[in-house]
Amino acid sequence: MSTSRLSLFFFYAILIFLVNNPTINAQRDPYVLHECSTTGNVTSNSTFRANLNTLISTLSSNTQIDYGFYNFTAGEGTNKVYATGLCRADLSPTDCRSCVNISAHELLQLCPTQKGGVMWYMNCTARYSNNSIFGVMETKPTRALVSGDVSNLTEFNAVLKPLFYDLRVRASAGGIFRKIAVGTAYYKSDNYTMYGLMQCSPDLSEIDCSNCLVDAQSYIQDCCSGNRGLRILAPSCNLRIETDQFYDSTLVQSPPSLSPPSPSPPPSKGKGSNSSKTIIAIVVVVVILVVIIICFCISLRVRKQRKKAKTVDEISSTESLHFDFPTIRVATDNFSDANKLGQGGFGVVYKGRLSNGQEIAVKRLSQGSGQGDLEFKNEILLVAKLQHRNLVKLRGFCLEGCERLLIYEFVPNGSLDQVIFDPTKRAYLDWQRRYKIIEGIARGLLYLHEDSRLRIIHRDLKTSNVLLDDEMNPKIADFGMARLVILDQTHSNTNRIVGTYGYMAPEYAYHGHFSVKSDVFSFGVLVLEMICGQKNGYFRNEENGEDLLTYAWTNWRSMTASNIIDPTLGVGSTTEIIRCIHIGLLCVQENAADRPTMASVVLMLNSNSISLSVPSRPAFFIHSNVEPDSQSDQSILLASTNDASITVLHPR
Ligand SMILES: *[C@@H]1O[C@H](CO)[C@@H](O)[C@H](O)[C@H]1NC(C)=O
Ligand SMILES: *[C@@H]1O[C@H](CO)[C@@H](O)[C@H](O)[C@H]1NC(C)=O
Ligand SMILES: *[C@@H]1O[C@H](CO)[C@@H](O)[C@H](O)[C@H]1NC(C)=O
Ligand SMILES: *[C@@H]1O[C@H](CO)[C@@H](O)[C@H](O)[C@H]1NC(C)=O
Ligand SMILES: *[C@@H]1O[C@H](CO)[C@@H](O)[C@H](O)[C@H]1NC(C)=O
Ligand SMILES: *[C@@H]1O[C@H](CO)[C@@H](O)[C@H](O)[C@H]1NC(C)=O
Ligand SMILES: *[C@@H]1O[C@H](CO)[C@@H](O)[C@H](O)[C@H]1NC(C)=O
Ligand SMILES: *[C@@H]1O[C@H](CO)[C@@H](O)[C@H](O)[C@H]1NC(C)=O
């Protein structure tokens, strides 16, 4: 690294020329808040305290690269001290170091005997602890600072929700150097633009960052709903809303400058003659130009190396999920037709057997997934964390050239459509079994929508995406595909909608708007299909040409609901079946707001005492102009031509 050392020398040299005003801007930020840990005390003459003091003094002479985050340790064993400093991204390196320095010094005075503490300054956060805090998410203690009131809380919250969602997604996706996002939203009732910021400590993983911000956001309900100025402060993340622009958006949004720390300023130079001044000026300008170019190259290279380092990190964390291509090729007998389990919207699925005898299902993505390897792996990490007994488990992935494979657990009994629409196999599913399946699907979907914290909208729930294990428990497949495959990769005004005719909610089919309520619609269709044993897509009532939904509704309203019950279900349990039809009808309401959430659906299924509202006429079945293929029920990629954008609304 001798070249980079040489360039570093030039960098210092240029600073010696450049820095005219040696006074470091050590102006004290107004004191904000602090919190000392309550886990343990030490005496002021202890080794721990001595280590802490050493660490604080290294702060000012630190040699770490400045990207607004510092990480220090001092000492050994039980007396080891860990500390971090985090600045808002629009602070200059000098201001940042000074902010961290001051807040750390102050924190030590404020917590003289404690083993840990956190200090929130206006523009930076300093923490120390006897436990390792690097890469560890901590949301407690949480503190809030508020100002002002809003006049219309309903509207304020409605405006805040999508803003927070957007900030959270962008901040968590920021990468290993910087996890911060700023944005604005217009709040009509009081006629002003609100400015928001969310930031995480960049050493957190994407999912930890997102979770920390979710917690910070939900803290608002406890402390200060209805304030126009808000700061929620947690050790690992913070959020802020103001009525005026409190940040420098160009600096926050520019990539971090990975510059080495600035050296101490030079002694000022004496005066020379005019001509020598000119010469010096020219030399300086030339040197400056050369050095700027060199610095640029260094920063590019450092960034590249960081990126490489990041890739290595990610790979080690995804290592357990990674499968070799040759292994998979052998396991699936070179993707032989004999091992083909089916074809979905995203690619062919093969059955495989690993050398240890374990069975797997391999989905070979047909199109490139449209995103880089790193993003793909990050998404895999997230989706693999979704684990629930009613979801098919994602076991890993394989990347090889442009091949992308998803490896799932193998679920032995095939998909629900192969049983429920088969005239002979159908009889095996008596009402108890069908009810158990409906409940399981509802729970899996509820987990995706609300309990997993990631808020996954399935977008293509249907009988062929529900697999049955050896005890006929349902497992939802193909969830999270919107994360693994970028759907909208064509022209900006053409949105690709993934979904299947017959299951698609009208607002999704016509406008591309999807929400958890579009999944509820698909669930409702699925419930009605389970009860009548027929596919919505092929159902036609001979008399009136009604589709399944309308037929079910008409019969339910005229108290003849038993007409639609699959005759193989025989008699008995009719009350429960009719209640299920009722729930199904509530789920397929035309207006998304009239449909229940999955949480309510699970409640309704669990308790017969909950009274149900009266459904109105359901949405019309969305007809396909493509003749349905009689064998398999494939996902259809529909290019919608209107300019409505696919948006994920309603964050948690
Ligand atoms: C630490 O000291 C503080 C006051 O100095 C006291 O309130 C607290 O109980 C002590 N904590 C422990 C764990 O000893
Ligand atoms: C930090 O201090 C607490 C309280 O004294 C103790 O329980 C914990 O084990 C310590 N952590 C380490 C890494 O020593
Ligand atoms: C720290 O000071 C106290 C008295 O203030 C003394 O009892 C103790 O032995 C000292 N501990 C060390 C490690 O010097
Ligand atoms: C850090 O802060 C301490 C105390 O406020 C001060 O004495 C010291 O000069 C500061 N160091 C730098 C580099 O600003
Ligand atoms: C920060 O500290 C941790 C724990 O000491 C260490 O593993 C990590 O490499 C450090 N990171 C940086 C960027 O210094
Ligand atoms: C930091 O905080 C101070 C007020 O404490 C403010 O004046 C300043 O603009 C903030 N931002 C930056 C980038 O320094
Ligand atoms: C608050 O805003 C909502 C939505 O913009 C509006 O429907 C409601 O009437 C407003 N309430 C008041 C009291 O202004
Ligand atoms: C909103 O405020 C702006 C100035 O901040 C003003 O020009 C505009 O007329 C206001 N609009 C309403 C509807 O009050």
Tab-separated table of C-alpha atoms in Angstrom, residues 35-41 111 114-118:
chain	number	residue	atom	x	y	z
A	35	GLU	CA	-29.153	8.210	29.833
A	36	CYS	CA	-26.779	6.299	32.098
A	37	SER	CA	-27.088	2.544	32.137
A	38	THR	CA	-28.415	0.996	35.304
A	39	THR	CA	-26.773	-2.391	34.910
A	40	GLY	CA	-23.725	-1.863	37.073
A	41	ASN	CA	-21.481	0.598	38.893
A	111	CYS	CA	-22.400	9.062	34.258
A	114	GLN	CA	-21.907	3.670	35.467
A	115	LYS	CA	-20.780	0.920	33.128
A	116	GLY	CA	-22.550	2.398	30.169
A	117	GLY	CA	-24.412	5.359	28.804
A	118	VAL	CA	-25.749	7.110	25.770
